[in-house]
Amino acid sequence: MQSRIENPGPLTLTAFAAAVTLGGGNFIAVRFSNRELAPFWGAGLRFALAAMLFVSAAVFLRLRWPRGRDLILTGLYGLLTFALTYALLYWALLQVTAGMAAVVLAVVPLVTPLLAAAQHQERLSRRALLGALVALGGIVWMTVGPEGLVLPLAGLLAIVAAALAIGQSVVVGKRVSGNHPVMTNAVAMMVGAPVLLGLSLLAGETWSLPTQPEVALSVLYLVTLGSVGLFVLFMLVMRRWTASATSYSFVLFPVVTMLLEAWLVNEPLTVRGIGGAVVVMTGVWFGVLSPTARPDTPRLSPKVAPAVPQLPR
């Protein structure tokens, strides 16, 4: 078993690279979706369709539906992961670049132990706290220039709130027991999608299907590859490698997103943006992903499927 963990093999590495690419591309796809679809409606439509796929898979696999405490916790997990997180993220991506969003969400592995320690689930390490301060410095460097704020404050705060929601969803998800990951996602999305659609109605958004080819392809991508496909790849990697190794995807997402954004939407790569991203990813690596930090790193229960991968999707 140890040799398999240290030497994951070409199949696992290929799956990991594909997952990082798909996850990094999700931020770009959301920005394309926002070009035509209102943010809450676009998110609700995405997860309503993805929920159908997960429910179909759960029925096909004859999985047991959660009951009692597990059902309540899975529902709360869905509210945090798919309703709150993606309501904030889709709205924020109207204000900030996809690369900036990916960089800020890269702090999720740091946010999670901080929240878990605050709720007495785990012990807070000094490395995690120091890493969080380094990452925060990187975010400040990216967003505050000599002339003041470089990016809209509201959009930045929305992404930070989304990172906190993802971290809390992991804390809640670790309490769910006995659920197959497919069932967890099915139930969670069935809870999250109606909330997003309700927010859309309250906001007075127009419900329409995409007519622009690039928007339609983006929605199709987010439902299939960006949600279901990403989930399958991460489960493959986690079963053949380690959870800590899989979590490296969080610090690689911004690299993929920023490169794709420069290529697809001509968003220029700036020295400030690249430098801030490096500082943030260094803080995350130092705080929870480096070999000496991993004993204090929270572990996501194999019974719970990561959100976007987490992360976010």
Coordinates of C-alpha atoms in Angstrom, one line a residue:
M1 CA 0.0 0.0 0.0
Q2 CA 2.8 2.4 0.9
S3 CA 4.5 1.9 -2.5
R4 CA 1.2 2.7 -4.2
I5 CA 0.8 5.9 -2.3
E6 CA 4.4 7.1 -3.1
N7 CA 4.2 5.9 -6.7
P8 CA 0.7 6.6 -7.9
G9 CA 1.4 5.5 -11.5
P10 CA 0.6 7.0 -14.9
L11 CA -3.2 6.4 -14.7
T12 CA -3.5 8.2 -11.4
L13 CA -1.2 11.1 -12.4
T14 CA -3.2 11.4 -15.7
A15 CA -6.5 11.5 -13.7
F16 CA -5.0 14.1 -11.4
A17 CA -3.8 16.3 -14.2
A18 CA -7.2 16.0 -15.9
A19 CA -9.0 16.9 -12.7
V20 CA -6.8 20.0 -12.2
T21 CA -7.5 21.1 -15.8
L22 CA -11.2 20.6 -15.5
G23 CA -11.4 22.3 -12.1
G24 CA -9.3 25.3 -13.3
G25 CA -11.5 25.5 -16.4
N26 CA -14.7 25.7 -14.3
F27 CA -13.9 29.3 -13.3
I28 CA -13.7 30.3 -17.0
A29 CA -16.8 28.4 -17.9
V30 CA -18.8 30.3 -15.2
R31 CA -17.7 33.6 -16.6
F32 CA -18.9 32.5 -20.0
S33 CA -22.2 31.4 -18.5
N34 CA -22.6 34.8 -16.9
R35 CA -22.3 36.5 -20.3
E36 CA -25.9 35.5 -21.1
L37 CA -27.4 33.8 -18.0
A38 CA -28.2 35.6 -14.8
P39 CA -25.8 34.4 -12.1
F40 CA -28.3 32.7 -9.7
W41 CA -30.3 31.2 -12.6
G42 CA -27.1 29.9 -14.3
A43 CA -26.0 28.3 -11.1
G44 CA -29.4 26.8 -10.3
L45 CA -29.8 25.4 -13.8
R46 CA -26.4 23.9 -13.7
F47 CA -26.9 22.0 -10.4
A48 CA -30.5 21.1 -11.2
L49 CA -29.2 19.3 -14.3
A50 CA -26.2 17.8 -12.5
A51 CA -28.6 16.6 -9.7
M52 CA -30.6 14.6 -12.2
L53 CA -27.4 12.9 -13.3
F54 CA -26.3 12.0 -9.8
V55 CA -29.8 10.8 -8.8
S56 CA -29.9 8.6 -11.9
A57 CA -26.6 7.2 -11.0
A58 CA -27.7 6.6 -7.4
V59 CA -30.8 4.8 -8.6
F60 CA -28.8 2.7 -11.1
L61 CA -26.4 1.7 -8.4
R62 CA -29.2 1.0 -5.9
L63 CA -27.7 3.2 -3.2
R64 CA -29.3 3.7 0.1
W65 CA -30.9 7.1 0.7
P66 CA -29.7 8.9 3.9
R67 CA -32.1 9.1 6.8
G68 CA -32.4 11.0 10.1
R69 CA -29.2 12.8 11.2
D70 CA -27.4 11.9 8.0
L71 CA -30.1 13.4 5.9
I72 CA -30.1 16.6 7.9
L73 CA -26.3 16.9 7.7
T74 CA -26.3 16.1 4.0
G75 CA -28.9 18.8 3.4
L76 CA -26.8 21.3 5.4
Y77 CA -23.8 20.3 3.4
G78 CA -25.8 21.0 0.2
L79 CA -26.9 24.4 1.4
L80 CA -23.3 25.4 2.2
T81 CA -21.7 23.7 -0.8
F82 CA -24.0 24.3 -3.7
A83 CA -26.4 27.1 -2.6
L84 CA -24.3 29.6 -0.6
T85 CA -20.9 28.9 -2.2
Y86 CA -22.1 29.1 -5.8
A87 CA -24.5 31.9 -5.3
L88 CA -21.5 33.9 -4.0
L89 CA -19.1 32.6 -6.6
Y90 CA -21.3 33.2 -9.7
W91 CA -22.2 36.7 -8.5
A92 CA -18.5 37.5 -7.7
L93 CA -17.4 36.4 -11.2
L94 CA -19.4 39.3 -12.6
Q95 CA -17.0 41.5 -10.7
V96 CA -13.6 39.9 -10.7
T97 CA -11.5 37.8 -13.1
A98 CA -11.6 34.0 -13.0
G99 CA -7.9 33.9 -12.1
M100 CA -8.5 36.1 -9.0
A101 CA -11.4 33.9 -7.9
A102 CA -9.3 30.7 -8.3
V103 CA -6.4 32.3 -6.3
V104 CA -8.7 33.3 -3.4
L105 CA -10.4 29.9 -3.3
A106 CA -7.0 28.2 -3.2
V107 CA -7.0 29.1 0.5
V108 CA -9.7 26.6 1.2
P109 CA -7.3 24.0 2.6
L110 CA -6.1 26.7 5.1
V111 CA -9.6 27.9 5.9
T112 CA -10.9 24.4 6.8
P113 CA -8.5 23.7 9.7
L114 CA -9.1 27.2 11.1
L115 CA -12.9 26.6 11.1
A116 CA -12.5 23.0 12.4
A117 CA -10.3 24.3 15.3
A118 CA -12.9 27.0 16.1
Q119 CA -15.5 24.3 16.4
H120 CA -13.3 22.1 18.5
Q121 CA -13.1 19.4 15.8
E122 CA -9.3 19.6 15.4
R123 CA -6.2 21.2 16.9
L124 CA -5.0 24.3 15.2
S125 CA -1.3 24.2 14.2
R126 CA 1.0 27.2 14.2
R127 CA 2.0 26.3 10.6
A128 CA -1.6 26.6 9.5
L129 CA -2.0 29.9 11.2
L130 CA 1.2 31.3 9.7
G131 CA 0.4 29.9 6.3
A132 CA -3.0 31.7 6.4
L133 CA -1.3 35.0 7.2
V134 CA 1.1 34.5 4.3
A135 CA -1.8 33.7 1.9
L136 CA -3.7 36.7 3.2
G137 CA -0.7 38.8 2.4
G138 CA -0.7 37.5 -1.2
I139 CA -4.4 38.3 -1.6
V140 CA -3.8 41.9 -0.3
W141 CA -0.9 42.3 -2.7
M142 CA -3.1 41.3 -5.6
T143 CA -6.0 43.5 -4.7
V144 CA -4.4 46.7 -3.2
G145 CA -2.1 48.8 -5.3
P146 CA -0.5 52.2 -4.9
E147 CA -3.7 53.8 -6.2
G148 CA -5.9 51.8 -3.8
L149 CA -8.1 48.8 -4.5
V150 CA -7.3 47.2 -7.8
L151 CA -10.4 44.9 -7.8
P152 CA -14.0 45.6 -6.6
L153 CA -14.2 45.1 -2.9
A154 CA -17.6 43.5 -3.1
G155 CA -16.5 40.9 -5.5
L156 CA -13.4 40.1 -3.4
L157 CA -15.4 39.8 -0.2
A158 CA -17.9 37.5 -2.0
I159 CA -15.1 35.1 -3.0
V160 CA -13.7 35.1 0.5
A161 CA -17.1 34.3 1.9
A162 CA -17.4 31.5 -0.7
A163 CA -14.1 30.1 0.6
L164 CA -15.4 30.2 4.1
A165 CA -18.6 28.4 3.0
I166 CA -16.6 25.6 1.3
G167 CA -14.4 25.2 4.4
Q168 CA -17.5 25.0 6.7
S169 CA -19.1 22.5 4.3
V170 CA -16.0 20.2 4.7
V171 CA -16.4 20.5 8.5
V172 CA -20.0 19.5 8.2
G173 CA -19.4 16.9 5.6
K174 CA -16.9 15.1 7.9
R175 CA -19.8 14.4 10.2
V176 CA -21.9 12.6 7.6
S177 CA -21.5 8.9 8.0
G178 CA -22.6 6.0 5.8
N179 CA -23.4 7.9 2.6
H180 CA -21.9 6.9 -0.7
P181 CA -20.3 9.9 -2.4
V182 CA -22.7 9.7 -5.3
M183 CA -25.7 9.8 -3.0
T184 CA -24.1 12.7 -1.0
N185 CA -23.8 14.8 -4.1
A186 CA -27.3 13.8 -5.3
V187 CA -29.0 14.8 -2.1
A188 CA -26.8 17.9 -1.7
M189 CA -27.5 19.2 -5.2
M190 CA -31.2 18.5 -4.8
V191 CA -31.1 20.8 -1.8
G192 CA -28.9 23.5 -3.3
A193 CA -30.4 23.8 -6.7
P194 CA -33.9 24.9 -5.5
V195 CA -32.4 27.4 -3.2
L196 CA -30.4 28.9 -6.1
L197 CA -33.5 29.0 -8.2
G198 CA -35.5 30.6 -5.4
L199 CA -32.8 33.3 -5.1
S200 CA -33.1 33.9 -8.8
L201 CA -36.8 34.4 -8.5
L202 CA -36.3 36.8 -5.6
A203 CA -33.7 38.8 -7.6
G204 CA -36.1 39.1 -10.5
E205 CA -33.8 37.3 -12.9
T206 CA -34.9 36.2 -16.3
W207 CA -35.1 32.5 -16.9
S208 CA -33.9 31.6 -20.3
L209 CA -31.8 28.9 -22.0
P210 CA -28.5 29.9 -23.6
T211 CA -28.6 30.9 -27.2
Q212 CA -25.0 31.8 -27.7
P213 CA -22.9 28.8 -28.7
E214 CA -20.1 29.5 -26.3
V215 CA -22.5 29.9 -23.4
A216 CA -24.4 26.7 -24.2
L217 CA -21.1 24.8 -24.4
S218 CA -20.0 26.3 -21.1
V219 CA -23.2 25.2 -19.3
L220 CA -22.9 21.7 -20.9
Y221 CA -19.3 21.6 -19.7
L222 CA -20.2 22.7 -16.1
V223 CA -22.9 20.1 -15.8
T224 CA -21.0 17.1 -17.3
L225 CA -17.2 17.5 -17.2
G226 CA -17.1 20.3 -14.6
S227 CA -19.4 18.6 -12.1
V228 CA -19.8 14.9 -12.7
G229 CA -16.6 14.3 -14.6
L230 CA -14.5 16.2 -12.0
F231 CA -16.1 14.3 -9.2
V232 CA -15.3 10.9 -10.8
L233 CA -11.7 11.9 -11.5
F234 CA -11.2 13.1 -7.9
M235 CA -12.6 9.9 -6.5
L236 CA -10.3 7.9 -8.7
V237 CA -7.3 9.8 -7.5
M238 CA -8.3 9.7 -3.8
R239 CA -8.8 5.9 -4.0
R240 CA -5.4 5.3 -5.7
W241 CA -3.4 8.1 -4.0
T242 CA -3.7 10.1 -0.7
A243 CA -6.1 12.8 0.3
S244 CA -3.2 15.1 1.0
A245 CA -1.8 14.6 -2.4
T246 CA -5.2 15.1 -4.0
S247 CA -5.5 18.4 -2.1
Y248 CA -2.6 19.8 -4.1
S249 CA -5.2 20.5 -6.8
F250 CA -6.2 23.6 -4.8
V251 CA -2.9 25.3 -5.4
L252 CA -2.8 24.2 -9.1
F253 CA -6.2 25.4 -10.0
P254 CA -5.1 29.1 -10.2
V255 CA -2.3 28.2 -12.6
V256 CA -4.6 26.5 -15.0
T257 CA -7.3 29.2 -14.7
M258 CA -4.9 32.1 -15.3
L259 CA -3.4 30.5 -18.3
L260 CA -6.8 29.6 -19.8
E261 CA -8.1 33.1 -19.1
A262 CA -5.2 34.6 -20.9
W263 CA -5.7 32.3 -23.8
L264 CA -9.5 32.3 -24.1
V265 CA -10.6 35.7 -23.0
N266 CA -7.4 37.7 -23.5
E267 CA -7.1 38.6 -19.8
P268 CA -3.5 39.8 -19.4
L269 CA -1.1 38.2 -17.0
T270 CA 0.3 40.9 -14.7
V271 CA 3.3 40.9 -12.5
R272 CA 1.1 41.8 -9.5
G273 CA -1.3 39.0 -10.2
I274 CA 1.4 36.3 -10.8
G275 CA 3.3 37.5 -7.7
G276 CA 0.2 37.5 -5.5
A277 CA -0.8 34.0 -6.7
V278 CA 2.7 32.6 -5.9
V279 CA 2.5 34.1 -2.4
V280 CA -1.0 32.7 -1.8
M281 CA 0.0 29.2 -3.1
T282 CA 3.2 29.2 -1.0
G283 CA 1.2 30.0 2.1
V284 CA -1.3 27.2 1.4
W285 CA 1.6 24.7 0.7
F286 CA 3.5 25.8 3.9
G287 CA 0.4 25.7 6.1
V288 CA -1.2 22.4 5.2
L289 CA 0.3 20.7 2.2
S290 CA 4.0 20.4 2.9
P291 CA 5.2 17.0 4.2
T292 CA 5.9 18.4 7.7
A293 CA 2.4 20.0 7.9
R294 CA 0.4 17.0 6.8
P295 CA -0.1 15.4 10.2
D296 CA -2.2 18.4 11.2
T297 CA -4.1 18.6 7.9
P298 CA -7.8 17.8 8.1
R299 CA -8.8 14.7 6.2
L300 CA -12.0 14.6 4.2
S301 CA -14.0 11.5 5.0
P302 CA -14.1 9.1 2.1
K303 CA -17.8 8.9 2.6
V304 CA -18.2 12.5 1.5
A305 CA -17.6 13.7 -2.0
P306 CA -15.6 17.0 -2.1
A307 CA -17.5 20.0 -3.3
V308 CA -15.7 21.8 -5.7
P309 CA -13.3 20.2 -5.0
Q310 CA -14.1 21.5 -4.0
L311 CA -13.3 22.9 -4.7
P312 CA -14.4 24.1 -5.9
R313 CA -16.5 22.8 -9.2

